[in-house]
């Protein structure tokens, strides 16, 4: 059945946004000390929403972004992923804070030494491609990947390999990054050739998958925000320009899955299903550097040992602006079932107090402990996306029974703007999680906050026409050339 959120539940929903954003000022880009040393496995954003492409109402789209702040011109290697890592999207459909389904992606480098005859000697070229990059014959280095579906514990559960319906194999090709207009005459068309049908074990209907570079959709002025929020919180929503990420790219793992393949026993009191989701990336425990690397880019290091989680992302902004600096690496290595260890950051958050200092008379920090935030943050929102008997844990939660709002009608303030198909009921690329959280932390849904009706903003707003209205939804990445 479809759910209409009640006003009391809406207050809890927005309180939950306040918590997860801690008055949110950026998504999870370079959010913990260790992850700055391993950008290829740095999870930046996670989107989970009911598909709104025409004819795809029975699907849920999952988009996990990694490798932040990509400058399009970053050659000659650009932004390949780590073939020694595992990238994962986890689904909890029973409400017990443990993964029931994991979609695991593993990359593989495909190297071909391209040489030219220079004065009678065959010499290897220094560039990734030597001609039309849409033709693999002209490409020295590209990547493929496999998708494994794990049911139960991600390390010990049953494992089955997904099949590429388009090719009939168990491998999928990742497009090269958008090198530029001379290497690609039509990068959008080239990238679309890497959207594949995927046969997911246990699902009777095939889904779709795409792994590749996309234009960053998160709108924020990172520099101003981390300079003690050097913005005008009462200015126009688009008054601060395009934002620091407007010319950046990111790498997306996009997966469209039949809804019935994701839902389980978790239900709201009204009987609606609820799925929880989060992303991780893991590296091998050991790395030995080779002082004399071999040819073809191999042998610079040897990886070994068990996989160790180094990145985690569910709701946006949590590790970046909620978790204390000393615990950021620990949060990235943690699992939702153990989130009680971070409870103080929820009941006694620091960001509202910091905002009160930065904006006296505008921001008033609510009294602690914030037990209201504990309820919304760890269990989902009653009457919207909170399962009965849920185990408290931090993750993005979605009620897929709420109909998708079509692209042209979406409100980027999500539930706060009356659009129950948006954040915090899942998250769509258009959802402005920063403005939502700013308004809530100032008391938008209270009865007595002095500025509860103020249209607070960070001054940066995504133009929704930048997004695609079809899978994988995020826009074609910025080209490395020509550079205007």
Short mmCIF file of C-alpha atoms in Angstrom, two decimals:
data_model
loop_
_atom_site.label_atom_id
_atom_site.label_comp_id
_atom_site.label_asym_id
_atom_site.label_seq_id
_atom_site.Cartn_x
_atom_site.Cartn_y
_atom_site.Cartn_z
CA UNK A 1 0.00 0.00 0.00
CA UNK A 2 1.11 3.58 -0.57
CA UNK A 3 2.09 5.64 2.44
CA UNK A 4 1.28 9.27 3.12
CA UNK A 5 3.58 10.66 5.77
CA UNK A 6 1.91 12.39 8.72
CA UNK A 7 3.04 15.74 10.09
CA UNK A 8 4.43 14.22 13.31
CA UNK A 9 6.37 11.68 11.28
CA UNK A 10 7.58 14.44 9.00
CA UNK A 11 9.11 16.16 12.00
CA UNK A 12 10.97 12.99 12.86
CA UNK A 13 12.04 12.59 9.26
CA UNK A 14 13.57 15.99 9.15
CA UNK A 15 15.13 15.53 12.56
CA UNK A 16 16.76 12.45 11.15
CA UNK A 17 18.10 14.48 8.27
CA UNK A 18 19.48 17.00 10.72
CA UNK A 19 21.26 14.23 12.53
CA UNK A 20 22.70 12.53 9.54
CA UNK A 21 23.83 15.81 8.11
CA UNK A 22 24.71 17.34 11.44
CA UNK A 23 23.62 20.53 9.66
CA UNK A 24 25.24 18.94 6.67
CA UNK A 25 27.70 20.79 4.57
CA UNK A 26 29.22 18.37 2.12
CA UNK A 27 28.95 14.82 1.02
CA UNK A 28 31.58 12.26 1.95
CA UNK A 29 34.52 13.39 -0.13
CA UNK A 30 37.91 12.78 1.56
CA UNK A 31 36.07 12.59 4.87
CA UNK A 32 38.52 10.50 6.94
CA UNK A 33 42.30 10.70 7.33
CA UNK A 34 43.13 7.25 5.93
CA UNK A 35 40.79 7.41 2.95
CA UNK A 36 42.70 10.42 1.61
CA UNK A 37 45.54 7.94 0.98
CA UNK A 38 43.30 5.61 -1.05
CA UNK A 39 41.07 7.78 -3.26
CA UNK A 40 40.15 4.92 -5.59
CA UNK A 41 38.08 3.35 -2.81
CA UNK A 42 36.69 6.56 -1.33
CA UNK A 43 32.89 6.29 -1.37
CA UNK A 44 31.37 9.72 -1.95
CA UNK A 45 27.60 9.40 -2.39
CA UNK A 46 24.96 6.67 -2.34
CA UNK A 47 21.63 7.06 -4.10
CA UNK A 48 18.76 4.60 -3.69
CA UNK A 49 15.38 5.38 -5.20
CA UNK A 50 12.45 3.92 -7.04
CA UNK A 51 13.29 4.15 -10.74
CA UNK A 52 11.51 7.05 -12.43
CA UNK A 53 12.48 6.29 -16.01
CA UNK A 54 9.34 5.64 -18.05
CA UNK A 55 8.35 1.97 -17.95
CA UNK A 56 10.68 1.09 -15.04
CA UNK A 57 8.30 1.57 -12.10
CA UNK A 58 8.93 -1.96 -10.83
CA UNK A 59 12.65 -1.35 -10.29
CA UNK A 60 14.86 0.26 -7.67
CA UNK A 61 18.03 2.07 -8.77
CA UNK A 62 21.17 1.91 -6.64
CA UNK A 63 24.06 4.26 -7.46
CA UNK A 64 27.31 4.07 -5.47
CA UNK A 65 29.86 6.78 -6.27
CA UNK A 66 33.59 6.50 -5.64
CA UNK A 67 36.82 8.37 -6.38
CA UNK A 68 35.91 12.02 -5.72
CA UNK A 69 37.01 15.35 -7.16
CA UNK A 70 38.05 14.05 -10.58
CA UNK A 71 39.44 16.73 -12.86
CA UNK A 72 38.42 15.74 -16.37
CA UNK A 73 41.87 16.56 -17.76
CA UNK A 74 43.65 14.20 -15.33
CA UNK A 75 45.62 12.20 -17.88
CA UNK A 76 47.43 10.20 -18.96
CA UNK A 77 46.10 7.61 -16.47
CA UNK A 78 42.78 9.26 -15.65
CA UNK A 79 40.68 7.50 -13.02
CA UNK A 80 40.71 3.72 -13.22
CA UNK A 81 39.40 1.82 -10.21
CA UNK A 82 41.46 -0.49 -7.98
CA UNK A 83 41.58 -4.08 -9.23
CA UNK A 84 42.86 -5.19 -5.81
CA UNK A 85 39.73 -3.86 -4.06
CA UNK A 86 36.14 -5.01 -3.72
CA UNK A 87 33.34 -2.47 -4.08
CA UNK A 88 30.04 -3.45 -2.49
CA UNK A 89 26.41 -2.37 -2.19
CA UNK A 90 24.66 -3.97 0.80
CA UNK A 91 20.93 -4.43 1.32
CA UNK A 92 19.26 -5.14 4.67
CA UNK A 93 15.68 -6.23 3.99
CA UNK A 94 14.96 -7.80 7.40
CA UNK A 95 15.62 -4.79 9.64
CA UNK A 96 18.34 -6.47 11.72
CA UNK A 97 21.21 -4.15 10.69
CA UNK A 98 22.97 -6.98 8.80
CA UNK A 99 23.30 -7.43 5.07
CA UNK A 100 20.88 -9.87 3.46
CA UNK A 101 22.06 -9.22 -0.10
CA UNK A 102 25.41 -7.86 -1.24
CA UNK A 103 26.28 -6.84 -4.78
CA UNK A 104 30.06 -7.16 -5.02
CA UNK A 105 32.04 -5.61 -7.87
CA UNK A 106 35.60 -6.63 -8.69
CA UNK A 107 37.65 -4.88 -11.35
CA UNK A 108 40.22 -6.34 -13.74
CA UNK A 109 42.79 -4.38 -15.73
CA UNK A 110 43.02 -5.27 -19.43
CA UNK A 111 46.42 -4.20 -20.75
CA UNK A 112 47.67 -4.30 -24.32
CA UNK A 113 51.14 -2.96 -25.08
CA UNK A 114 50.80 -0.69 -28.13
CA UNK A 115 54.08 0.04 -29.89
CA UNK A 116 55.15 2.20 -32.81
CA UNK A 117 58.03 1.63 -35.19
CA UNK A 118 60.46 4.40 -34.37
CA UNK A 119 63.60 4.25 -36.52
CA UNK A 120 63.33 0.50 -36.89
CA UNK A 121 62.67 -0.13 -33.20
CA UNK A 122 59.29 -0.98 -31.69
CA UNK A 123 58.68 1.42 -28.83
CA UNK A 124 55.77 1.42 -26.38
CA UNK A 125 53.63 4.55 -26.46
CA UNK A 126 52.99 6.65 -23.31
CA UNK A 127 49.28 7.38 -23.84
CA UNK A 128 46.21 5.36 -22.93
CA UNK A 129 44.95 5.46 -26.51
CA UNK A 130 46.49 6.23 -29.90
CA UNK A 131 43.32 6.90 -31.91
CA UNK A 132 39.55 6.59 -31.65
CA UNK A 133 39.19 5.47 -28.02
CA UNK A 134 35.82 3.86 -28.69
CA UNK A 135 37.75 1.16 -30.61
CA UNK A 136 39.53 -1.17 -28.17
CA UNK A 137 42.20 -1.82 -30.80
CA UNK A 138 43.46 1.70 -30.12
CA UNK A 139 43.41 1.39 -26.33
CA UNK A 140 46.31 0.24 -24.17
CA UNK A 141 44.56 0.09 -20.82
CA UNK A 142 40.91 -0.48 -19.99
CA UNK A 143 38.93 -2.29 -17.30
CA UNK A 144 36.31 -5.00 -17.00
CA UNK A 145 34.41 -6.16 -13.94
CA UNK A 146 32.44 -9.03 -12.50
CA UNK A 147 29.38 -8.85 -10.26
CA UNK A 148 28.88 -11.40 -7.51
CA UNK A 149 25.60 -11.66 -5.60
CA UNK A 150 26.07 -12.76 -2.00
CA UNK A 151 23.15 -13.78 0.17
CA UNK A 152 23.76 -13.64 3.89
CA UNK A 153 27.04 -12.51 5.40
CA UNK A 154 29.12 -10.76 2.75
CA UNK A 155 32.23 -12.82 3.54
CA UNK A 156 30.73 -16.24 4.30
CA UNK A 157 27.33 -16.24 2.57
CA UNK A 158 26.35 -18.06 -0.61
CA UNK A 159 27.96 -16.56 -3.70
CA UNK A 160 26.63 -16.58 -7.26
CA UNK A 161 27.97 -14.79 -10.30
CA UNK A 162 25.71 -12.47 -12.27
CA UNK A 163 25.56 -12.82 -16.04
CA UNK A 164 25.93 -10.16 -18.70
CA UNK A 165 22.71 -10.67 -20.67
CA UNK A 166 24.00 -8.50 -23.50
CA UNK A 167 27.11 -10.61 -24.15
CA UNK A 168 26.25 -13.93 -22.50
CA UNK A 169 29.44 -13.84 -20.40
CA UNK A 170 30.17 -13.13 -16.74
CA UNK A 171 32.16 -9.98 -17.47
CA UNK A 172 31.12 -6.40 -18.09
CA UNK A 173 33.17 -3.67 -19.77
CA UNK A 174 33.78 -0.32 -18.11
CA UNK A 175 34.03 2.63 -20.51
CA UNK A 176 37.16 4.72 -20.55
CA UNK A 177 36.88 8.08 -18.85
CA UNK A 178 35.95 11.07 -20.99
CA UNK A 179 39.43 11.88 -22.31
CA UNK A 180 38.15 14.50 -24.73
CA UNK A 181 36.49 15.32 -28.01
CA UNK A 182 39.37 14.15 -30.21
CA UNK A 183 39.45 10.69 -28.62
CA UNK A 184 35.64 10.39 -28.58
CA UNK A 185 33.42 11.93 -31.23
CA UNK A 186 30.31 11.12 -29.15
CA UNK A 187 31.19 10.11 -25.61
CA UNK A 188 27.55 9.88 -24.53
CA UNK A 189 26.76 7.28 -27.17
CA UNK A 190 29.99 5.41 -26.36
CA UNK A 191 29.18 5.30 -22.64
CA UNK A 192 25.63 4.10 -23.30
CA UNK A 193 27.08 1.05 -25.05
CA UNK A 194 28.29 0.03 -21.59
CA UNK A 195 24.80 -0.19 -20.09
CA UNK A 196 24.22 -3.92 -19.90
CA UNK A 197 21.35 -6.18 -19.07
CA UNK A 198 22.25 -8.22 -16.00
CA UNK A 199 20.82 -11.56 -14.93
CA UNK A 200 20.85 -11.45 -11.13
CA UNK A 201 20.80 -14.87 -9.48
CA UNK A 202 17.51 -15.36 -7.66
CA UNK A 203 15.65 -12.77 -9.77
CA UNK A 204 13.29 -13.81 -12.52
CA UNK A 205 13.52 -10.43 -14.26
CA UNK A 206 16.80 -9.02 -15.51
CA UNK A 207 18.09 -5.66 -14.35
CA UNK A 208 20.65 -3.23 -15.75
CA UNK A 209 24.16 -2.27 -14.74
CA UNK A 210 26.64 0.47 -15.60
CA UNK A 211 30.04 1.19 -14.07
CA UNK A 212 31.81 4.26 -15.36
CA UNK A 213 32.58 7.93 -15.08
CA UNK A 214 29.72 10.40 -14.58
CA UNK A 215 29.39 14.13 -13.95
CA UNK A 216 29.30 14.93 -10.24
CA UNK A 217 25.72 15.73 -9.17
CA UNK A 218 26.37 16.89 -5.62
CA UNK A 219 25.98 20.67 -5.46
CA UNK A 220 28.10 22.34 -2.78
CA UNK A 221 30.73 25.02 -2.29
CA UNK A 222 33.29 22.90 -0.47
CA UNK A 223 35.82 25.67 0.01
CA UNK A 224 33.37 28.10 1.56
CA UNK A 225 31.73 25.46 3.72
CA UNK A 226 34.93 24.23 5.29
CA UNK A 227 36.08 27.83 5.77
CA UNK A 228 33.75 28.03 8.78
CA UNK A 229 30.65 28.13 6.56
CA UNK A 230 31.67 31.27 4.67
CA UNK A 231 28.31 31.66 2.91
CA UNK A 232 25.10 33.66 3.25
CA UNK A 233 22.57 31.26 4.81
CA UNK A 234 19.66 33.59 4.01
CA UNK A 235 20.62 34.33 0.41
CA UNK A 236 19.08 32.85 -2.75
CA UNK A 237 19.36 29.10 -3.14
CA UNK A 238 21.46 29.50 -6.29
CA UNK A 239 23.27 32.67 -5.21
CA UNK A 240 26.74 31.16 -4.70
CA UNK A 241 27.37 30.11 -8.29
CA UNK A 242 27.61 26.62 -9.69
CA UNK A 243 29.52 25.12 -6.75
CA UNK A 244 33.01 23.71 -6.44
CA UNK A 245 31.99 20.31 -7.87
CA UNK A 246 30.31 21.66 -10.99
CA UNK A 247 33.32 20.83 -13.17
CA UNK A 248 34.21 17.54 -11.43
CA UNK A 249 33.52 13.95 -12.34
CA UNK A 250 33.04 10.84 -10.23
CA UNK A 251 32.91 7.09 -10.91
CA UNK A 252 29.50 5.42 -10.48
CA UNK A 253 28.42 1.85 -9.86
CA UNK A 254 24.81 1.97 -11.05
CA UNK A 255 22.57 -1.06 -10.67
CA UNK A 256 18.86 -1.30 -11.43
CA UNK A 257 17.22 -4.23 -9.64
CA UNK A 258 13.62 -5.53 -9.72
CA UNK A 259 12.00 -4.34 -6.50
CA UNK A 260 10.77 -7.81 -5.60
CA UNK A 261 14.37 -9.03 -5.60
CA UNK A 262 15.30 -6.55 -2.89
CA UNK A 263 12.38 -6.66 -0.47
CA UNK A 264 12.17 -9.11 2.42
CA UNK A 265 10.52 -9.35 5.82
CA UNK A 266 11.05 -5.73 6.91
CA UNK A 267 7.76 -3.83 6.82
CA UNK A 268 6.24 -0.68 8.27
CA UNK A 269 3.18 -0.85 10.52
CA UNK A 270 1.07 -0.28 7.41
CA UNK A 271 2.58 -3.29 5.68
CA UNK A 272 4.83 -1.42 3.27
CA UNK A 273 8.22 -3.03 2.58
CA UNK A 274 11.41 -1.27 3.64
CA UNK A 275 14.92 -1.83 2.34
CA UNK A 276 18.05 -0.42 3.91
CA UNK A 277 21.23 0.14 1.96
CA UNK A 278 24.84 1.23 2.33
CA UNK A 279 28.07 0.93 0.39
CA UNK A 280 31.57 -0.17 1.33
CA UNK A 281 34.97 -0.69 -0.23
CA UNK A 282 37.63 -3.05 1.06
CA UNK A 283 41.35 -3.56 0.47
CA UNK A 284 43.70 -6.42 1.24
CA UNK A 285 45.32 -6.19 4.67
CA UNK A 286 48.89 -6.35 3.37
CA UNK A 287 50.75 -4.45 0.69
CA UNK A 288 54.40 -4.96 -0.16
CA UNK A 289 55.98 -2.37 -2.45
CA UNK A 290 58.32 -3.60 -5.16
CA UNK A 291 61.43 -1.42 -5.59
CA UNK A 292 61.81 -2.71 -9.15
CA UNK A 293 58.34 -2.86 -10.77
CA UNK A 294 57.95 -5.02 -13.86
CA UNK A 295 56.70 -3.96 -17.25
CA UNK A 296 53.10 -3.19 -18.17
CA UNK A 297 52.39 -1.43 -14.91
CA UNK A 298 52.40 -4.71 -12.97
CA UNK A 299 54.45 -5.54 -9.97
CA UNK A 300 54.61 -2.13 -8.31
CA UNK A 301 53.09 -3.80 -5.26
CA UNK A 302 51.78 -7.17 -4.12
CA UNK A 303 48.52 -7.33 -2.19
CA UNK A 304 47.59 -10.12 0.20
CA UNK A 305 45.64 -11.15 3.26
CA UNK A 306 41.97 -10.85 4.12
CA UNK A 307 39.89 -7.97 2.86
CA UNK A 308 39.57 -5.06 5.28
CA UNK A 309 36.82 -2.45 4.96
CA UNK A 310 38.17 1.07 4.55
CA UNK A 311 35.11 3.00 3.30
CA UNK A 312 31.47 3.08 4.35
CA UNK A 313 28.55 5.26 3.24
CA UNK A 314 24.81 5.14 3.84
CA UNK A 315 23.04 8.38 4.66
CA UNK A 316 24.98 11.34 3.27
CA UNK A 317 27.37 13.42 5.35
CA UNK A 318 27.54 11.24 8.46
CA UNK A 319 31.26 10.60 8.68
CA UNK A 320 32.10 14.01 7.32
CA UNK A 321 30.28 16.24 9.78
CA UNK A 322 28.84 14.03 12.55
CA UNK A 323 31.60 11.62 13.56
CA UNK A 324 34.50 13.16 15.51
CA UNK A 325 37.85 13.40 13.77
CA UNK A 326 39.47 10.77 15.99
CA UNK A 327 36.81 8.18 15.07
CA UNK A 328 36.43 8.79 11.34
CA UNK A 329 38.66 5.91 10.27
CA UNK A 330 36.92 3.64 12.78
CA UNK A 331 33.52 4.55 11.36
CA UNK A 332 34.72 3.72 7.85
CA UNK A 333 35.74 0.26 9.07
CA UNK A 334 32.53 -0.39 11.00
CA UNK A 335 29.27 -2.16 10.21
CA UNK A 336 25.71 -0.96 10.92
CA UNK A 337 25.14 -3.70 13.51
CA UNK A 338 27.79 -2.07 15.71
CA UNK A 339 26.59 1.53 15.48
CA UNK A 340 25.88 1.80 19.18
CA UNK A 341 29.56 2.67 19.65
CA UNK A 342 28.91 6.04 17.99
CA UNK A 343 25.79 6.91 20.00
CA UNK A 344 27.25 9.99 21.69
CA UNK A 345 27.79 11.67 18.34
CA UNK A 346 24.03 11.28 17.82
CA UNK A 347 22.69 12.21 21.25
CA UNK A 348 25.14 15.09 21.72
CA UNK A 349 26.01 16.35 18.22
CA UNK A 350 28.59 19.12 17.92
CA UNK A 351 27.54 20.71 14.63
CA UNK A 352 24.41 22.51 15.90
CA UNK A 353 26.51 24.12 18.64
CA UNK A 354 29.16 25.13 16.13
CA UNK A 355 26.50 26.67 13.91
CA UNK A 356 25.16 28.66 16.81
CA UNK A 357 28.64 30.14 17.28
CA UNK A 358 29.08 30.87 13.57
CA UNK A 359 25.60 32.37 13.07
CA UNK A 360 24.48 33.93 16.37
CA UNK A 361 20.81 34.80 16.40
CA UNK A 362 20.10 32.55 13.43
CA UNK A 363 21.17 29.11 14.60
CA UNK A 364 19.99 27.96 18.02
CA UNK A 365 21.25 24.55 19.07
CA UNK A 366 18.45 22.36 20.51
CA UNK A 367 18.87 20.95 23.99
CA UNK A 368 20.63 17.63 24.48
CA UNK A 369 20.41 14.70 24.66
CA UNK A 370 18.86 14.45 21.19
CA UNK A 371 16.78 11.33 21.77
CA UNK A 372 14.51 12.40 18.91
CA UNK A 373 17.46 12.12 16.57
CA UNK A 374 18.31 8.67 17.89
CA UNK A 375 14.86 7.44 16.91
CA UNK A 376 14.91 8.87 13.41
CA UNK A 377 18.58 8.31 12.68
CA UNK A 378 18.85 4.71 13.75
CA UNK A 379 15.44 3.27 12.97
CA UNK A 380 13.94 5.14 10.04
CA UNK A 381 10.91 7.40 10.10
CA UNK A 382 7.61 6.11 11.52
CA UNK A 383 4.83 5.89 8.92
CA UNK A 384 7.39 6.35 6.15
CA UNK A 385 10.34 3.95 6.09
CA UNK A 386 10.78 2.47 9.57
CA UNK A 387 10.39 -1.32 9.81
CA UNK A 388 8.62 -2.85 12.77
CA UNK A 389 11.16 -4.15 15.28
CA UNK A 390 14.11 -2.60 13.44
CA UNK A 391 17.57 -2.83 14.98
CA UNK A 392 18.99 0.66 15.32
CA UNK A 393 21.67 1.32 12.71
CA UNK A 394 22.78 3.98 10.24
CA UNK A 395 21.86 3.33 6.62
CA UNK A 396 19.78 4.82 3.81
CA UNK A 397 16.21 3.46 3.96
CA UNK A 398 13.61 3.30 1.21
CA UNK A 399 9.93 2.44 1.12
CA UNK A 400 9.57 1.30 -2.50
CA UNK A 401 5.77 1.29 -2.25
CA UNK A 402 5.77 5.08 -2.40
CA UNK A 403 5.35 5.92 -6.09
CA UNK A 404 8.24 7.59 -7.86
CA UNK A 405 7.86 11.26 -8.70
CA UNK A 406 8.65 11.88 -12.35
CA UNK A 407 11.75 13.90 -13.09
CA UNK A 408 10.06 17.18 -14.03
CA UNK A 409 7.92 17.19 -10.89
CA UNK A 410 10.53 16.25 -8.28
CA UNK A 411 11.02 18.65 -5.38
CA UNK A 412 14.69 18.82 -4.43
CA UNK A 413 13.74 19.38 -0.78
CA UNK A 414 12.30 15.86 -0.72
CA UNK A 415 9.97 15.13 2.19
CA UNK A 416 10.42 18.67 3.50
CA UNK A 417 9.07 19.92 0.17
CA UNK A 418 6.13 17.53 0.22
CA UNK A 419 7.74 14.97 -2.10
CA UNK A 420 7.68 11.69 -0.17
CA UNK A 421 9.61 9.90 -2.92
CA UNK A 422 12.70 11.90 -1.99
CA UNK A 423 15.22 12.14 0.82
CA UNK A 424 15.16 10.84 3.53
CA UNK A 425 12.97 8.18 1.92
CA UNK A 426 15.95 6.95 -0.06
CA UNK A 427 17.87 9.58 -1.96
CA UNK A 428 17.68 10.78 -5.57
CA UNK A 429 20.41 12.69 -7.43
CA UNK A 430 18.29 15.85 -7.38
CA UNK A 431 17.74 15.90 -3.61
CA UNK A 432 19.43 18.88 -1.96
CA UNK A 433 20.42 17.26 1.32
CA UNK A 434 22.34 20.34 2.43
CA UNK A 435 19.44 22.80 2.24
CA UNK A 436 17.11 20.26 3.84
CA UNK A 437 19.40 19.85 6.81
CA UNK A 438 20.12 23.57 7.21
CA UNK A 439 16.44 24.36 7.54
CA UNK A 440 15.83 21.57 9.99
CA UNK A 441 18.77 22.32 12.25
CA UNK A 442 17.33 25.83 12.61
CA UNK A 443 13.98 24.35 13.69
CA UNK A 444 11.88 24.32 10.52
CA UNK A 445 9.39 21.86 11.95
CA UNK A 446 9.26 23.11 15.53
CA UNK A 447 6.61 25.41 16.92
CA UNK A 448 8.85 27.91 18.69
CA UNK A 449 12.21 28.23 16.90
CA UNK A 450 12.80 31.93 16.15
CA UNK A 451 13.67 31.34 12.52
CA UNK A 452 11.76 28.16 11.80
CA UNK A 453 10.36 29.59 8.56
CA UNK A 454 13.65 30.94 7.21
CA UNK A 455 14.54 29.57 3.74
CA UNK A 456 18.06 28.58 4.78
CA UNK A 457 20.50 27.51 2.10
CA UNK A 458 24.15 27.01 1.26
CA UNK A 459 23.55 29.02 -1.91
CA UNK A 460 24.21 26.19 -4.36
CA UNK A 461 21.40 24.33 -6.12
CA UNK A 462 21.66 21.62 -8.76
CA UNK A 463 20.01 22.39 -12.09
CA UNK A 464 17.83 19.28 -12.53
CA UNK A 465 18.09 19.53 -16.30
CA UNK A 466 21.73 18.44 -15.93
CA UNK A 467 20.55 14.99 -14.92
CA UNK A 468 19.40 12.26 -17.26
CA UNK A 469 15.83 11.03 -16.94
CA UNK A 470 16.93 7.50 -17.82
CA UNK A 471 19.34 5.01 -16.27
CA UNK A 472 22.01 5.63 -14.99
CA UNK A 473 20.50 9.09 -14.32
CA UNK A 474 23.76 10.94 -13.62
CA UNK A 475 24.93 13.06 -16.54
CA UNK A 476 27.62 12.44 -19.12
CA UNK A 477 30.97 13.34 -17.53
CA UNK A 478 32.81 16.57 -18.24
CA UNK A 479 35.28 16.11 -21.11
CA UNK A 480 38.99 16.57 -20.55
CA UNK A 481 39.31 18.49 -23.81
CA UNK A 482 38.69 21.05 -25.18
CA UNK A 483 39.20 23.03 -22.01
CA UNK A 484 37.44 26.39 -22.14
#
